[in-house]
Short mmCIF file of C-alpha atoms and ligand atoms in Angstrom, two decimals:
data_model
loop_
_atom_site.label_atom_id
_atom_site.label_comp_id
_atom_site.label_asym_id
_atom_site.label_seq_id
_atom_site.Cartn_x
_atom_site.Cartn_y
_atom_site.Cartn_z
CA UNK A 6 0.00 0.00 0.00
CA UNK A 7 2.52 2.82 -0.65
CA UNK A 8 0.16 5.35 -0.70
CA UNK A 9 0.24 5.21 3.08
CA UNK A 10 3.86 6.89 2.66
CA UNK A 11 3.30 9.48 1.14
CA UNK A 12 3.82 12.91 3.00
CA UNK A 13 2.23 16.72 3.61
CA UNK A 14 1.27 18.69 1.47
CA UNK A 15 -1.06 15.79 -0.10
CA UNK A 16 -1.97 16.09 -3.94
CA UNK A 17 -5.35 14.69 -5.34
CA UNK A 18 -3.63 11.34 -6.89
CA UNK A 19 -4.52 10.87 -10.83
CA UNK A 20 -6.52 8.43 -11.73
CA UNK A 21 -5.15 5.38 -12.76
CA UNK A 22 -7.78 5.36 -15.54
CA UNK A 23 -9.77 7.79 -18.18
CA UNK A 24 -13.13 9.49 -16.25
CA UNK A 25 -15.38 7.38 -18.37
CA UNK A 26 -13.59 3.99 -17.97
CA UNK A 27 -15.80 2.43 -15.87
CA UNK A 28 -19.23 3.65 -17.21
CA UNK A 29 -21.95 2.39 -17.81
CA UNK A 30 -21.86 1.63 -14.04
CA UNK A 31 -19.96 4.37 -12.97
CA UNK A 32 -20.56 7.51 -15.54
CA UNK A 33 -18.09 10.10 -15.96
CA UNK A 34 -20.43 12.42 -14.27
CA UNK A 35 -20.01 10.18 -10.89
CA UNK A 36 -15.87 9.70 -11.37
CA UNK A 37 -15.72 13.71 -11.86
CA UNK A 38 -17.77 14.44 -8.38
CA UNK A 39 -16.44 11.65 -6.59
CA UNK A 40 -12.80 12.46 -7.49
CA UNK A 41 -12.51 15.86 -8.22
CA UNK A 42 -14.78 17.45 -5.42
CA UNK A 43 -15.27 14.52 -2.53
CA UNK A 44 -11.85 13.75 -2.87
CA UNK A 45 -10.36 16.84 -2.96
CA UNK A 46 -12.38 17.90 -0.64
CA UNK A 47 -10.66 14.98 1.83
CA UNK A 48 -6.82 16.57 0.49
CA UNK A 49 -7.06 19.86 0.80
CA UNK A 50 -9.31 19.98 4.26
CA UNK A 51 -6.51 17.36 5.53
CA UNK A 52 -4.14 19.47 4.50
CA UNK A 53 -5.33 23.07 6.61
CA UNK A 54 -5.95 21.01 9.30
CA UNK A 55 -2.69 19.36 9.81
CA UNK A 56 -0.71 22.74 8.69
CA UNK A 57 1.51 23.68 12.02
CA UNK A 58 0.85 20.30 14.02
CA UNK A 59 3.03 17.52 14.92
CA UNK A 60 0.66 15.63 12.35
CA UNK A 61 2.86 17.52 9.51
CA UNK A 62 6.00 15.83 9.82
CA UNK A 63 4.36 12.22 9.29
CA UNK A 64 3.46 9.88 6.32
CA UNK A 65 -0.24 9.92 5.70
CA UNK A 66 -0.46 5.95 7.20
CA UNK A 67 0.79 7.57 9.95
CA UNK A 68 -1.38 10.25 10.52
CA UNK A 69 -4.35 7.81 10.07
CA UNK A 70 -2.78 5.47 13.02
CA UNK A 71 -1.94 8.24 15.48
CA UNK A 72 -5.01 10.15 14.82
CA UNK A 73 -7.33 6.99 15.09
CA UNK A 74 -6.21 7.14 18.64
CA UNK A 75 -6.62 10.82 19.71
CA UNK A 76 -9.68 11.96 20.50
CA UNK A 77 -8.58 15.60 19.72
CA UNK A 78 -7.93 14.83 16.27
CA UNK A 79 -11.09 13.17 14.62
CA UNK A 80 -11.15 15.74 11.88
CA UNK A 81 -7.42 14.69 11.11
CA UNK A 82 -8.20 11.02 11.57
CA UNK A 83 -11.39 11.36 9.20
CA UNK A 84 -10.09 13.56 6.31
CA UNK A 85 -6.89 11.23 6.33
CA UNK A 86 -8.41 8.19 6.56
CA UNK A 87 -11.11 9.26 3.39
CA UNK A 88 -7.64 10.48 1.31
CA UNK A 89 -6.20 7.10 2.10
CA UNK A 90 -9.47 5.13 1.51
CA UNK A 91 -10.64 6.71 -1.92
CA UNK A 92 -6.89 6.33 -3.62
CA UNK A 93 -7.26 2.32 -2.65
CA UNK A 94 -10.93 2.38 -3.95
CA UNK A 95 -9.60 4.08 -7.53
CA UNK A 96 -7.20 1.02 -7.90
CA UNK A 97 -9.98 -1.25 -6.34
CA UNK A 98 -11.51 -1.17 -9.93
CA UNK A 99 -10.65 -1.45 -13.90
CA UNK A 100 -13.22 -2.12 -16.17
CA UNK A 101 -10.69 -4.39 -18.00
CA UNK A 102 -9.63 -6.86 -15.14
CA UNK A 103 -12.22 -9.51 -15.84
CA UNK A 104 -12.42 -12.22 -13.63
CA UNK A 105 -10.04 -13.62 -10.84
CA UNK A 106 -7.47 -16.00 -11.67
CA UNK A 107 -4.52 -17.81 -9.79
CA UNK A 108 -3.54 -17.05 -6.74
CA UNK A 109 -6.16 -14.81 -5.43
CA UNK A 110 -9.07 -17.63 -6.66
CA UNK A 111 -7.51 -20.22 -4.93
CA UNK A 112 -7.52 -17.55 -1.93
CA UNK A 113 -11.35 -16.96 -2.53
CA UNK A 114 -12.14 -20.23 -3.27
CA UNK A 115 -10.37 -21.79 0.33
CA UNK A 116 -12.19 -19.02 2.44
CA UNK A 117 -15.43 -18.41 0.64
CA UNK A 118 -15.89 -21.62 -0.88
CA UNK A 119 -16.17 -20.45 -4.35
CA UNK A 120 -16.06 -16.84 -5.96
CA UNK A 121 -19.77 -17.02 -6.02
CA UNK A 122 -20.17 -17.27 -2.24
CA UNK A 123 -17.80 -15.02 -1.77
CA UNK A 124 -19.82 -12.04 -4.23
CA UNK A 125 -22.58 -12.94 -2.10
CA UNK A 126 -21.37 -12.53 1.50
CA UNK A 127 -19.51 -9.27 0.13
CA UNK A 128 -22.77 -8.10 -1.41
CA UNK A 129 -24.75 -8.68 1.49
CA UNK A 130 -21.83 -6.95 3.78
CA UNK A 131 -21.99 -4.11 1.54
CA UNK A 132 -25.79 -3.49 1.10
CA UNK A 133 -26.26 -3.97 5.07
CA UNK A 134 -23.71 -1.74 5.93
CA UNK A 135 -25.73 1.23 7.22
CA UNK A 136 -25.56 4.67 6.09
CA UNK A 137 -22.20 5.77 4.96
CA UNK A 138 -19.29 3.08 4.90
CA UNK A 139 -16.89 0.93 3.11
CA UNK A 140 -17.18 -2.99 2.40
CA UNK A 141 -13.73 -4.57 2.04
CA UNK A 142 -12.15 -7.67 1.49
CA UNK A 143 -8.78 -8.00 4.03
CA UNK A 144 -6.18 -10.84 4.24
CA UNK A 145 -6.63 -12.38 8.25
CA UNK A 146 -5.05 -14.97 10.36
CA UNK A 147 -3.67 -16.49 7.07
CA UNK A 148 -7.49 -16.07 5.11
CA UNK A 149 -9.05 -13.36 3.58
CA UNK A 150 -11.96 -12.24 4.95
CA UNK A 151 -14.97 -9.40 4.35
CA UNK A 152 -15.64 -6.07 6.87
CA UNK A 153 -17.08 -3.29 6.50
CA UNK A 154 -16.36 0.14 8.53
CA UNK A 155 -18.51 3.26 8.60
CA UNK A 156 -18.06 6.76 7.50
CA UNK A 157 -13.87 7.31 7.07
CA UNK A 158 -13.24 4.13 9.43
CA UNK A 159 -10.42 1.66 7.70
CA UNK A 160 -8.66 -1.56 8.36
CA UNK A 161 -5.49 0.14 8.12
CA UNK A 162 -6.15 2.34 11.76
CA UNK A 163 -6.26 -1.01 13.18
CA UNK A 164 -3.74 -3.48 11.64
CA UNK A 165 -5.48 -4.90 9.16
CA UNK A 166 -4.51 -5.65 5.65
CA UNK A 167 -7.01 -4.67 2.86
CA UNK A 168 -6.79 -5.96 -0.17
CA UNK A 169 -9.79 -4.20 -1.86
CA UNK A 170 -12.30 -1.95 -0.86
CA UNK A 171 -16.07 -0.89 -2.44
CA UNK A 172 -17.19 2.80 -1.40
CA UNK A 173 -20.69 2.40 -0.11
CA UNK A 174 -21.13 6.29 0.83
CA UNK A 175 -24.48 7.48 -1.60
CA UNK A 176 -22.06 10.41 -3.15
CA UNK A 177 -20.29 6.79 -4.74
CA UNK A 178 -23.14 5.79 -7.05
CA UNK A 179 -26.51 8.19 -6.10
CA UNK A 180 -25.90 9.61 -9.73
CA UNK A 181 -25.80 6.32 -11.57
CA UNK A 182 -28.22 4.15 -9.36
CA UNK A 183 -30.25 6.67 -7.12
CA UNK A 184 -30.99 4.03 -4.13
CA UNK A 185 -30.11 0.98 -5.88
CA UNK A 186 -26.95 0.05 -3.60
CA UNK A 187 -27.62 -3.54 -4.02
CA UNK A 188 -27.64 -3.41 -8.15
CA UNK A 189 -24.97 -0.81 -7.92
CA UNK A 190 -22.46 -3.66 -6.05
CA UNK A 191 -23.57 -6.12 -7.97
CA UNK A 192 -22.61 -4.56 -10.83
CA UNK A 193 -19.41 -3.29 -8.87
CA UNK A 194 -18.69 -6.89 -8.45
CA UNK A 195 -19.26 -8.39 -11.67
CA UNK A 196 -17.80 -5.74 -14.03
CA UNK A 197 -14.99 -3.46 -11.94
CA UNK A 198 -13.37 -5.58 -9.47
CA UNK A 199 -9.23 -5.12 -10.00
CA UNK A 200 -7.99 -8.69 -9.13
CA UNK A 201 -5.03 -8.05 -9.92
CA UNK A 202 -4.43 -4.95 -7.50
CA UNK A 203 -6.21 -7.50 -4.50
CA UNK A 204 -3.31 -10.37 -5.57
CA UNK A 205 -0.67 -7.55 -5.29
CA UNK A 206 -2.25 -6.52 -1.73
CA UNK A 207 -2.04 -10.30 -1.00
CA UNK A 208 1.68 -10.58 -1.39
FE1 FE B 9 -16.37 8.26 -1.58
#
């Protein structure tokens, strides 16, 4: 994950694809909100509030750690953890990574069962995560496993290795789906999923 090194001031990554590369199921229209104001929003609040602080000096994985556990800093700890967050969710998908192969299936298929069970428990985890969150897939005790955290919560304040991660705040697919969540992960899971990026996370 080395975009938990990187250091203040924080940039709005690029994209690691075009605006409309994942359309139809997530339209330009969504990537250009989601991206260019949400996320922005996350770097450049992150970066006024950590101006002057001890929190200036550190690498943005370690902001998220340190602030997870001070109660002074939830701002910090929420605007860092939603920079961190959306730049894993942006290589979370490519509309050209098809279906999983090799080492990550065999992962899947030893702690799910099969790929199909495993879409299904990480659909339901997504769609019953309430209100704002994130459903992700982490590697655990030597399995990988599904969680999901609310608002700018992430496995990485607490140890945890993700591998990928669905955004399951409205602002992620209100445009394209309106209150669909369940047909917007389904979709999500069928058509975007980067394998490849989850076998990389699975080292
Ligand atoms: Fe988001």
């Amino acid at each position: 994950m080395p975009f938990d090194q990187d250091k203040a001031p924080f940039e709005l990554p690029k994209l690691p694809y075009a605006d409309d590369a994942l359309a139809p199921v997530i339209s330009a229209n969504t990537i250009s909100f989601h991206h260019g104001k949400h996320h922005k929003a996350y770097v450049d609040n992150l970066n006024n509030l950590i101006k002057g602080t001890p929190y200036a000096e550190l690498t943005l994985g370690e902001i998220i750690k340190k602030s997870a556990k001070d109660d002074k800093a939830k701002g910090i700890f929420n605007n860092s953890a939603q920079v961190w967050n959306h730049t894993f969710y942006w290589h979370s998908m490519n509309a050209k990574a098809g279906a999983p192969a090799g080492k990550i299936k065999q992962a899947l298929q030893d702690s799910f069962g099969s790929v199909e069970e495993f879409q299904k428990a990480f659909k339901a985890a997504a769609v019953g995560q309430f209100g704002s969150g994130w459903a992700w897939l982490v590697a655990k005790d030597g399995k990988l496993a599904i969680e999901t955290t609310s608002n700018a919560d992430t496995p990485l304040a607490h140890g945890g290795k993700p591998l990928l991660v669905a955004d399951v705040w409205e602002h992620a697919y209100y445009l394209d789906f309106q209150n669909r969540r369940p047909d917007h992960v389904q979709a999500w899971l069928e058509k975007l999923v980067n394998w490849s990026f989850a076998e990389e996370n699975l080292g």
